[in-house]
Tab-separated table of C-alpha atoms and ligand atoms in Angstrom:
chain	number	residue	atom	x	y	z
Q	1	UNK	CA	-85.332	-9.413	75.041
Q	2	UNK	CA	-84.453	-9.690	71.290
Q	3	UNK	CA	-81.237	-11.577	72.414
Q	4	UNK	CA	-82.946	-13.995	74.624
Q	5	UNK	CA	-85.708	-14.944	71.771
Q	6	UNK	CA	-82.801	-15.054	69.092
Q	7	UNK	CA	-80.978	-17.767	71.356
Q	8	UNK	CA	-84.143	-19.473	72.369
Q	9	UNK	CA	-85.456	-20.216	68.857
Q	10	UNK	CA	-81.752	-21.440	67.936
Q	11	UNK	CA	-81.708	-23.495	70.963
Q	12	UNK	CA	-85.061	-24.879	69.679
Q	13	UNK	CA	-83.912	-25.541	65.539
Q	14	UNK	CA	-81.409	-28.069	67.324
Q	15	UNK	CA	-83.697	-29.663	69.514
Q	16	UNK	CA	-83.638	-33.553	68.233
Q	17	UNK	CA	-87.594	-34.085	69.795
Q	18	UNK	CA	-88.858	-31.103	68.426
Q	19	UNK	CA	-87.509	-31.654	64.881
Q	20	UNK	CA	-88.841	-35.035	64.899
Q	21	UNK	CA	-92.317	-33.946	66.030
Q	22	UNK	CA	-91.792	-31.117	63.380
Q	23	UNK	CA	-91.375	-34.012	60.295
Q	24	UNK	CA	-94.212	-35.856	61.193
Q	25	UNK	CA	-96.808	-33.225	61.479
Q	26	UNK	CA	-96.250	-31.459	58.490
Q	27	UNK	CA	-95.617	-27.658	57.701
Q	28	UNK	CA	-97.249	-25.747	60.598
Q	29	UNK	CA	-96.942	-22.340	62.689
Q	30	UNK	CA	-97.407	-19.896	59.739
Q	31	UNK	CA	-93.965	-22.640	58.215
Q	32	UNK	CA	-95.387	-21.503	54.691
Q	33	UNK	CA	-94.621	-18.162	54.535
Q	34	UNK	CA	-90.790	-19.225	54.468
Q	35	UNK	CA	-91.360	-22.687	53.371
Q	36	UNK	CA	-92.567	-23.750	49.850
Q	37	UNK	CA	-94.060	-26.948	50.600
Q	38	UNK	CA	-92.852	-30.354	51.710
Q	39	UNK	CA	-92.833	-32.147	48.761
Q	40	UNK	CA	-90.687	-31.144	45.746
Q	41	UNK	CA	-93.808	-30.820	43.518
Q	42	UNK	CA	-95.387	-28.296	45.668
Q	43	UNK	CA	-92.102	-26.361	45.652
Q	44	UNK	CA	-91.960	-26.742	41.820
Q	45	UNK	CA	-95.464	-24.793	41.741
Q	46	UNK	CA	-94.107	-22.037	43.764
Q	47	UNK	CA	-91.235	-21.582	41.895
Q	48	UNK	CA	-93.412	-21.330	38.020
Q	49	UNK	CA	-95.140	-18.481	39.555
Q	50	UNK	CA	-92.211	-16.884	40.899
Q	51	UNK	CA	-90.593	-17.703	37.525
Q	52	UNK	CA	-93.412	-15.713	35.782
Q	53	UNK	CA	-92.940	-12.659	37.770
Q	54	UNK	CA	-89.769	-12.651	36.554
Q	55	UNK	CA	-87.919	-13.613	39.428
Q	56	UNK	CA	-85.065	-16.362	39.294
Q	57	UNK	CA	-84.866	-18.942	42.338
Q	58	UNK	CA	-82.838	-21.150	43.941
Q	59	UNK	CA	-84.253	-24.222	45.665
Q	60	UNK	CA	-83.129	-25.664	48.641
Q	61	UNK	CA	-83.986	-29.396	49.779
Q	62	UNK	CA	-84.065	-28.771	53.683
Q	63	UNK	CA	-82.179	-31.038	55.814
Q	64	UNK	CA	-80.548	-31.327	59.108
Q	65	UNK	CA	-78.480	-33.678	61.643
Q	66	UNK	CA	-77.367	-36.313	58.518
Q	67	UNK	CA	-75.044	-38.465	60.705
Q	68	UNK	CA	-75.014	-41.569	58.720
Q	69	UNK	CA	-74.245	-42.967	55.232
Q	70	UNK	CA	-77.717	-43.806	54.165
Q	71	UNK	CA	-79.071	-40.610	55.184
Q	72	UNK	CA	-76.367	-38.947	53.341
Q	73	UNK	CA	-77.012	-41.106	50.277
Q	74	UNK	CA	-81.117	-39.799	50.778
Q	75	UNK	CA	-80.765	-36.742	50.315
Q	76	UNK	CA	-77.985	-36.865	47.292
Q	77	UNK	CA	-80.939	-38.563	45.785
Q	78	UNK	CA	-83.197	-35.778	46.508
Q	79	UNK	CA	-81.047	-33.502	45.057
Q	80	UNK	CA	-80.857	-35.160	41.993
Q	81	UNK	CA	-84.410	-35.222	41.957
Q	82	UNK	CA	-84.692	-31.808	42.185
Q	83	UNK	CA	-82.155	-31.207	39.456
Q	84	UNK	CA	-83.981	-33.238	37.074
Q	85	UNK	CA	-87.191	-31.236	38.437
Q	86	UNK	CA	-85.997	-28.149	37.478
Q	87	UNK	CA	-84.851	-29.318	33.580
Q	88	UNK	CA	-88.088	-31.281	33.254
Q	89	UNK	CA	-89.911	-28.567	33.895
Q	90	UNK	CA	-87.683	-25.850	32.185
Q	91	UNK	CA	-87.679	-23.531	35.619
Q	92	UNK	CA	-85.253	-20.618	35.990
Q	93	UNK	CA	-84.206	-22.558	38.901
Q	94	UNK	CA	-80.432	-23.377	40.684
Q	95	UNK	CA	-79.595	-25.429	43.285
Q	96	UNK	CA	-78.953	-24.803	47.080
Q	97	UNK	CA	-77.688	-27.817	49.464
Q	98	UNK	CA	-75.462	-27.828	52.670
Q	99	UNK	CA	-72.549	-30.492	52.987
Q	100	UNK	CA	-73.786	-31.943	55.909
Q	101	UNK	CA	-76.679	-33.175	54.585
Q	102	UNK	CA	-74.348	-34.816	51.312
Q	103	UNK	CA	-72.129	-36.829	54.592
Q	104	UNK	CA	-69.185	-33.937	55.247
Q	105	UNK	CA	-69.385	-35.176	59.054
Q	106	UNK	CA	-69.240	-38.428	58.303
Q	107	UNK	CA	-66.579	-38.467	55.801
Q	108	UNK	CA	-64.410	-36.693	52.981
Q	109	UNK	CA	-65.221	-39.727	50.628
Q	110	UNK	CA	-68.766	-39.959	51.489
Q	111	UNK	CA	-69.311	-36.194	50.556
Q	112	UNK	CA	-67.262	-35.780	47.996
Q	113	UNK	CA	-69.191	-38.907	46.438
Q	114	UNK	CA	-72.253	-37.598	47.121
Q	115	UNK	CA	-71.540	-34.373	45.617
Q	116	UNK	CA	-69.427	-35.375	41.941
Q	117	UNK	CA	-73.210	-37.536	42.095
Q	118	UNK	CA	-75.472	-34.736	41.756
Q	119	UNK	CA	-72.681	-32.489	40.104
Q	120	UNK	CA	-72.735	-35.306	37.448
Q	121	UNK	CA	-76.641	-34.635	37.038
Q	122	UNK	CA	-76.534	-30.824	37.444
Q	123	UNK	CA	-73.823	-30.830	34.221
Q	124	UNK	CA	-76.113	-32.474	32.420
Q	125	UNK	CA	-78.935	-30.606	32.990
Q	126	UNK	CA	-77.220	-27.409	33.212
Q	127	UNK	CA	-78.365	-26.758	36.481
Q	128	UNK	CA	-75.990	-24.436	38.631
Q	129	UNK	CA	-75.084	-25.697	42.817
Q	130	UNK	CA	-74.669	-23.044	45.033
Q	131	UNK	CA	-72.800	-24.780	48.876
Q	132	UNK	CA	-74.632	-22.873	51.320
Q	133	UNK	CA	-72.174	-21.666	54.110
Q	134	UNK	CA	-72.633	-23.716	57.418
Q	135	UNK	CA	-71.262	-22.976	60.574
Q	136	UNK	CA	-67.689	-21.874	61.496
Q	137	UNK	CA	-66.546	-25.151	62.528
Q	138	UNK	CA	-67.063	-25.944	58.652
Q	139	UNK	CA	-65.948	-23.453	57.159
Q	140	UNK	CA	-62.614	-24.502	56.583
Q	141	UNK	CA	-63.772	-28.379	55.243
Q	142	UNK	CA	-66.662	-26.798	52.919
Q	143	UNK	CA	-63.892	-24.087	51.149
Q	144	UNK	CA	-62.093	-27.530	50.210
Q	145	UNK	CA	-65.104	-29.490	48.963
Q	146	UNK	CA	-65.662	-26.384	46.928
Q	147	UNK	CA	-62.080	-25.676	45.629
Q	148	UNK	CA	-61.774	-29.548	44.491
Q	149	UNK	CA	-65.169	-29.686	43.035
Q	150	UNK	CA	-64.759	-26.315	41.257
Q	151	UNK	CA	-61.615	-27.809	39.599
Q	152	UNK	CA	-63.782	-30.556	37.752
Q	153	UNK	CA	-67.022	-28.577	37.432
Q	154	UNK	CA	-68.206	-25.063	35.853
Q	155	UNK	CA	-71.379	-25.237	37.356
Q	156	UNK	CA	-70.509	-24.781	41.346
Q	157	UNK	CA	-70.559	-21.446	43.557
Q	158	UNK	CA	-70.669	-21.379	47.425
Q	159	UNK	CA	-71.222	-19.082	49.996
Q	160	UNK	CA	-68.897	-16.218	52.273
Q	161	UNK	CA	-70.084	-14.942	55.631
Q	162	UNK	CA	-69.669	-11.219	56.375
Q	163	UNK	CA	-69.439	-11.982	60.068
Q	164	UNK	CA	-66.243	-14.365	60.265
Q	165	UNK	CA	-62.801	-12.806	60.276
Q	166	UNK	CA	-61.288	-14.683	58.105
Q	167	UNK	CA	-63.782	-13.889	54.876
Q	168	UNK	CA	-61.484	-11.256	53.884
Q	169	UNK	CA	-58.861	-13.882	53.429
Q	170	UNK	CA	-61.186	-16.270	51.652
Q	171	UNK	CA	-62.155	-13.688	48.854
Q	172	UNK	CA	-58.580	-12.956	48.170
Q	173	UNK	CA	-57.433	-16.897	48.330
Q	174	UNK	CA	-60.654	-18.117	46.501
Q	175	UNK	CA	-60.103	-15.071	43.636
Q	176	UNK	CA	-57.595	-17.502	41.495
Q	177	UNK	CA	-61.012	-19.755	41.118
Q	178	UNK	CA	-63.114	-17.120	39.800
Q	179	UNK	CA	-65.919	-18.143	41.996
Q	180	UNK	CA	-69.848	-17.493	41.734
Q	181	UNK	CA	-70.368	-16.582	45.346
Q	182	UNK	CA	-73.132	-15.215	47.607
Q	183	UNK	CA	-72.415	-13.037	50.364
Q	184	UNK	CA	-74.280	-13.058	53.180
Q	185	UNK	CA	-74.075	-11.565	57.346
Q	186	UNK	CA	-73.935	-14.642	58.073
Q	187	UNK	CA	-76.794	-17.044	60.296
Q	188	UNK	CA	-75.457	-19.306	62.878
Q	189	UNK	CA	-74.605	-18.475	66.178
Q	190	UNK	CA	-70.860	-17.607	66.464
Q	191	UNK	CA	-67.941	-17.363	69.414
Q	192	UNK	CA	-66.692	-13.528	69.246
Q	193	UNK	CA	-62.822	-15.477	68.894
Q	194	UNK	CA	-64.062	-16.094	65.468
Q	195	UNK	CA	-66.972	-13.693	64.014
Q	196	UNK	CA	-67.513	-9.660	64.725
Q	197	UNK	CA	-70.231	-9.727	67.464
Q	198	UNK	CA	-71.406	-6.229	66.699
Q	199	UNK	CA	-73.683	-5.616	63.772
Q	200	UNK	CA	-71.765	-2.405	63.061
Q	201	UNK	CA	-68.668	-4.480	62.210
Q	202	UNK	CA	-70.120	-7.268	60.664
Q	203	UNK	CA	-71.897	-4.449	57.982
Q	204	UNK	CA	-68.787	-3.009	57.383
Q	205	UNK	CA	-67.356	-6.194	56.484
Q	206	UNK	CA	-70.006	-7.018	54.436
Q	207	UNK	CA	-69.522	-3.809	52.478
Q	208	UNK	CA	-65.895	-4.246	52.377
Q	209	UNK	CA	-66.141	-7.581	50.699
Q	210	UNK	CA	-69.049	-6.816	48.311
Q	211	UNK	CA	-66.351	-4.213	46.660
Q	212	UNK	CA	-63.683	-6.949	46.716
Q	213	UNK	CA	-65.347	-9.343	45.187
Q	214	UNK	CA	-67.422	-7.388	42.796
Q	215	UNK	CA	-64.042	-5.228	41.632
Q	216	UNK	CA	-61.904	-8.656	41.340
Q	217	UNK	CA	-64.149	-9.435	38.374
Q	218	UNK	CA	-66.083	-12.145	39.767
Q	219	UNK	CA	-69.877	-12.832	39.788
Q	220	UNK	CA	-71.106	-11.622	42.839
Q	221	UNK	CA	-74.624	-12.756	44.574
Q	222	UNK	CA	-75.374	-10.488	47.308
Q	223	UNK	CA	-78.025	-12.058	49.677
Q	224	UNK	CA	-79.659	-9.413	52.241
Q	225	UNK	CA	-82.902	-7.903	53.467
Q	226	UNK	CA	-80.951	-5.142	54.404
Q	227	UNK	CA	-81.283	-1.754	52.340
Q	228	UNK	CA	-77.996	0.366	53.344
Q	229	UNK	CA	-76.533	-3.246	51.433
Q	230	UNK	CA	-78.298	-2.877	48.474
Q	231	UNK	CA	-77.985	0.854	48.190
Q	232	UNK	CA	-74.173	0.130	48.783
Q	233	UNK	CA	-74.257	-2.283	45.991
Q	234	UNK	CA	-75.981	-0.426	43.497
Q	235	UNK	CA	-73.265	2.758	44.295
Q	236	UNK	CA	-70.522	0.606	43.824
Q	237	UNK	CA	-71.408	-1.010	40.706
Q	238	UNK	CA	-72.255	2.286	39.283
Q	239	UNK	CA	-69.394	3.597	40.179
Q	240	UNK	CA	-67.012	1.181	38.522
Q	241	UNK	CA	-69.203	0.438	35.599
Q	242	UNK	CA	-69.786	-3.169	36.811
Q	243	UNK	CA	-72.210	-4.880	34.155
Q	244	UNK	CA	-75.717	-6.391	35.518
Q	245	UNK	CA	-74.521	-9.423	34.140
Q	246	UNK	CA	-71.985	-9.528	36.731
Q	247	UNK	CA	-74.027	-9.608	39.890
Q	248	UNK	CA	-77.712	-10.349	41.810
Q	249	UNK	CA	-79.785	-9.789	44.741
Q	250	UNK	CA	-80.970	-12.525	46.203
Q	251	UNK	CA	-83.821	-13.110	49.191
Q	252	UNK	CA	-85.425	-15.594	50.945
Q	253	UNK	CA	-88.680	-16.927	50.414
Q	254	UNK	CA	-91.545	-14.967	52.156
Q	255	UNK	CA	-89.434	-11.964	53.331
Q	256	UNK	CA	-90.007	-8.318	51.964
Q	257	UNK	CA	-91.434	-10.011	49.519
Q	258	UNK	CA	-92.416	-6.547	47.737
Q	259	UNK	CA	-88.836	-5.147	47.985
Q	260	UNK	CA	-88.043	-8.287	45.772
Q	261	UNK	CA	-90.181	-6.917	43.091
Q	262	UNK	CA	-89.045	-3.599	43.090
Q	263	UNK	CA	-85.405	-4.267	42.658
Q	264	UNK	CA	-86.909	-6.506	39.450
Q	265	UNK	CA	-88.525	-3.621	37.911
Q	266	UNK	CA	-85.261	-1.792	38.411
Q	267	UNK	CA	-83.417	-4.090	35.958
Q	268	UNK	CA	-81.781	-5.821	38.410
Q	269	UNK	CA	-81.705	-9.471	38.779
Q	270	UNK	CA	-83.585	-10.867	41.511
Q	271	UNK	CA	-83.813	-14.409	42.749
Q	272	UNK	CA	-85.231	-15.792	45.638
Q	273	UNK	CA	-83.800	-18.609	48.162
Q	274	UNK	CA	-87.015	-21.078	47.899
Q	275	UNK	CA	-86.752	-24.031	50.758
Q	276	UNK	CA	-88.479	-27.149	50.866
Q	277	UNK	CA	-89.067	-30.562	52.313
Q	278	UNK	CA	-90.298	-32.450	55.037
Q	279	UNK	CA	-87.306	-30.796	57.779
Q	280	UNK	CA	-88.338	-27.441	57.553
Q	281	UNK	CA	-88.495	-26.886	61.300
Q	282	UNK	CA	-84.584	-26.260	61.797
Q	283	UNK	CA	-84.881	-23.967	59.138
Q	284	UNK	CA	-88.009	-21.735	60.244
Q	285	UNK	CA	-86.686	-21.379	63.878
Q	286	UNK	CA	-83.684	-19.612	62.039
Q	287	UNK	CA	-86.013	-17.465	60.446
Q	288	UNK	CA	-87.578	-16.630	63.416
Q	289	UNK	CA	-84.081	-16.030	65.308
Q	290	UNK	CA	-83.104	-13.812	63.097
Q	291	UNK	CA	-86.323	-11.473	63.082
Q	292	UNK	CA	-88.279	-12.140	66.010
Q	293	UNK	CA	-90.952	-9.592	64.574
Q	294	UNK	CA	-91.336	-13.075	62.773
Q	295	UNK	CA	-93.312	-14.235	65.409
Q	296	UNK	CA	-96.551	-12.325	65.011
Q	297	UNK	CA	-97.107	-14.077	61.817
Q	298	UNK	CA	-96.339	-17.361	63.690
Q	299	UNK	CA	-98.397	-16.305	66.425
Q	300	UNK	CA	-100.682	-15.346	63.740
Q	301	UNK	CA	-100.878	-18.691	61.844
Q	302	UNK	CA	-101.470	-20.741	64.930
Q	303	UNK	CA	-104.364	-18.340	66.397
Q	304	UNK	CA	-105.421	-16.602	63.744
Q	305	UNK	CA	-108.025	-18.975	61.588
B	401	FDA	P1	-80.359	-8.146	58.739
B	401	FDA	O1	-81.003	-9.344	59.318
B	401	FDA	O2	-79.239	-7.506	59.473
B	401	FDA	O3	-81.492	-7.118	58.477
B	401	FDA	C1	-81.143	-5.810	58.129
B	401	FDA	C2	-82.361	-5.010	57.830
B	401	FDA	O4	-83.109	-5.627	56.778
B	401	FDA	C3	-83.344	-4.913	58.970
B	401	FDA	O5	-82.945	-3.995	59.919
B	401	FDA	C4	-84.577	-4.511	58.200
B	401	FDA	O6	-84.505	-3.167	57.861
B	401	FDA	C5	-84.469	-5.336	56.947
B	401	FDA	N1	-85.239	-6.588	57.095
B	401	FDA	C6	-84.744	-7.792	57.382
B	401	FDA	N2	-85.744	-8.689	57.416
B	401	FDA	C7	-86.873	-8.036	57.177
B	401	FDA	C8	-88.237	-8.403	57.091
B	401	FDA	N3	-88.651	-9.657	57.307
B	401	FDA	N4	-89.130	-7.452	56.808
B	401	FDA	C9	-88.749	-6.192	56.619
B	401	FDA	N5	-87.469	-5.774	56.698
B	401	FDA	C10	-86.554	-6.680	56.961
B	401	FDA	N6	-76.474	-17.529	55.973
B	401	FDA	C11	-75.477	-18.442	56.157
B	401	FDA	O7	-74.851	-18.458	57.213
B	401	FDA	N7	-75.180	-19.332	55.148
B	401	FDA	C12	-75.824	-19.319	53.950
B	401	FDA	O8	-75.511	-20.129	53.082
B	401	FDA	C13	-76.864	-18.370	53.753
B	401	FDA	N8	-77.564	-18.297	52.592
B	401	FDA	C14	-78.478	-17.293	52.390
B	401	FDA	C15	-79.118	-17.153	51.152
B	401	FDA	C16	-79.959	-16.078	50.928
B	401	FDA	C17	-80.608	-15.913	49.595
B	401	FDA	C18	-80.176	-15.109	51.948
B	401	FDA	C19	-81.040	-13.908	51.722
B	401	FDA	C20	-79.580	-15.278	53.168
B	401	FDA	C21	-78.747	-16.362	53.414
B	401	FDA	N9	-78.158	-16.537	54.660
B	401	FDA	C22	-77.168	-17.484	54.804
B	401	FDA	C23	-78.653	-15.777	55.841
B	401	FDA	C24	-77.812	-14.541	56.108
B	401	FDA	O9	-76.568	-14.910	56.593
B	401	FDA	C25	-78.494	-13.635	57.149
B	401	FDA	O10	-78.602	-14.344	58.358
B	401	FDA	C26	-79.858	-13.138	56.752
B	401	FDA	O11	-79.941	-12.830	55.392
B	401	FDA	C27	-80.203	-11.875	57.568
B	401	FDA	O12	-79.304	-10.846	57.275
B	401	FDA	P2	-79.660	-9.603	56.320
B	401	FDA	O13	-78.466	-9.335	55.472
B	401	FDA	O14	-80.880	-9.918	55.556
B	401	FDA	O15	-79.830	-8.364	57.237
């Protein structure tokens, strides 16, 4: 049942009607418990009182299906926006954005334009970009955008996926760049010729490239609900000595929401994954894939006043 709900609600983040219907009725279905608002002022609120509570954040301007130049060129304006957001209003606050949205399907110029434009802003601001990891099919094309950009820019990390084979291979080949990366399982929906279809694997994986990464000397974001992760974090780091200065947790918006605190008032450095915008429908049927336990609080925000 969990399989056919998990398929069904990524069947539905792709669906072009539904997306569309999504945009112009505003955040609904219980959308704000994973989604700060639609406007980048609303999200700017969230993240002063998250800031307060001590807990660093990384926004993310939510946007899918970019398929043409002016799009593209949209939402490398947004993100500029939200860089200058976050220096005007002094937030403990970095950057999330996927390639796709910046033109990578359109075009290796148009991207890579895109991105030196709001790299350009984020150096001046001192803002640091995180490249969230897409799907496989990208993988490849987002590790280049990276490896380029890094070259130019200080201020640039992206993002490995526990649940691909070849990650193993990308923290060894990316270790020459010293990279800022989050780990994560990994979210999309995957062909067993290239990602571990069972969980058991892909944790292993996970764990396996935590230590790598971590013990290579590199800053090391590891992004997961999942406690056997953090506790296999925290053993590792203690183990070798690893400074806190060297790694996070990091969480998305809305979920355990009071694990987040606890690992703050451990000393260790929290931040939380804070989307936003007017396509957060793509995004929350992701959320709801993932966990459909989710659904009672949907369920919950559409019956429940
Ligand atoms: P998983 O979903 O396996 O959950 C493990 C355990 O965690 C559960 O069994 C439960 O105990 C606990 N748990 C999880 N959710 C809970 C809840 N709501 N309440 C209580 N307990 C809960 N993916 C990607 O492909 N590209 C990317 O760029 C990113 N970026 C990203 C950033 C951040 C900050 C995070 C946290 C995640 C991502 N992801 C991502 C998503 C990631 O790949 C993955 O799909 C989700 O984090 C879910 O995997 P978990 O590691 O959380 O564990």
């Amino acid at each position: 049942m969990e399989n056919i709900l998990r398929n069904f609600f990524l069947f539905m983040g792709k669906n072009r009607a539904a997306t569309k219907m999504a945009k112009k009725y505003g955040l609904r279905f219980g959308a704000g418990r994973f989604v700060a608002g639609a406007s980048l002022q609303s999200s700017i609120e969230v993240i002063k009182k998250l800031n307060d509570e001590e807990l660093a954040v990384t926004i993310d301007h939510l946007g899918e299906f970019v398929d043409n130049e002016q799009e593209a060129r949209e939402m490398t304006d947004h993100c500029i926006d939200a860089v200058k957001g976050i220096a005007e209003s002094n937030l403990n606050s970095q950057l999330s954005l996927k390639l796709t949205s910046m033109g990578l399907d359109i075009s290796r110029e148009t991207v890579l334009s895109n991105m030196k434009r709001i790299m350009d802003a984020a150096r001046e601001h001192n803002v640091f970009i995180t490249i969230d990891m897409e799907d496989e099919t990208r993988c490849q094309a987002t590790i280049d955008i990276f490896k380029e950009l890094k070259s130019e820019y200080d201020n640039i990390g992206t993002v490995l996926q526990a649940y691909l084979y070849r990650t193993v291979e990308d923290i060894q080949d990316l270790d020459s760049y010293n990279p800022n990366l989050r780990l994560v399982k990994g979210a999309y929906k995957e062909s067993p010729s290239v990602a571990f279809p069972e969980k058991s694997d892909v944790d292993e994986n996970f764990k396996k490239i935590i230590k790598m990464h971590l013990l290579n000397g590199n800053y090391t974001a590891v992004a997961t609900h999942d406690d056997n992760m953090i506790a296999f974090t925290k053993e590792v780091v203690k183990e070798h000595n690893i400074p806190k200065n060297q790694f996070e947790f990091q969480m998305l918006y809305g979920i355990r929401v009071e694990r987040q605190r606890e690992l703050r008032d451990e000393g260790y450095k929290m931040r939380v994954y804070v989307p936003y915008g007017n396509d957060w429908y793509g995004y929350f049927m992701r959320r709801l894939a993932e966990r459909p336990a989710n659904v009672a609080f949907v369920l919950k925000g559409v019956f429940g006043k």
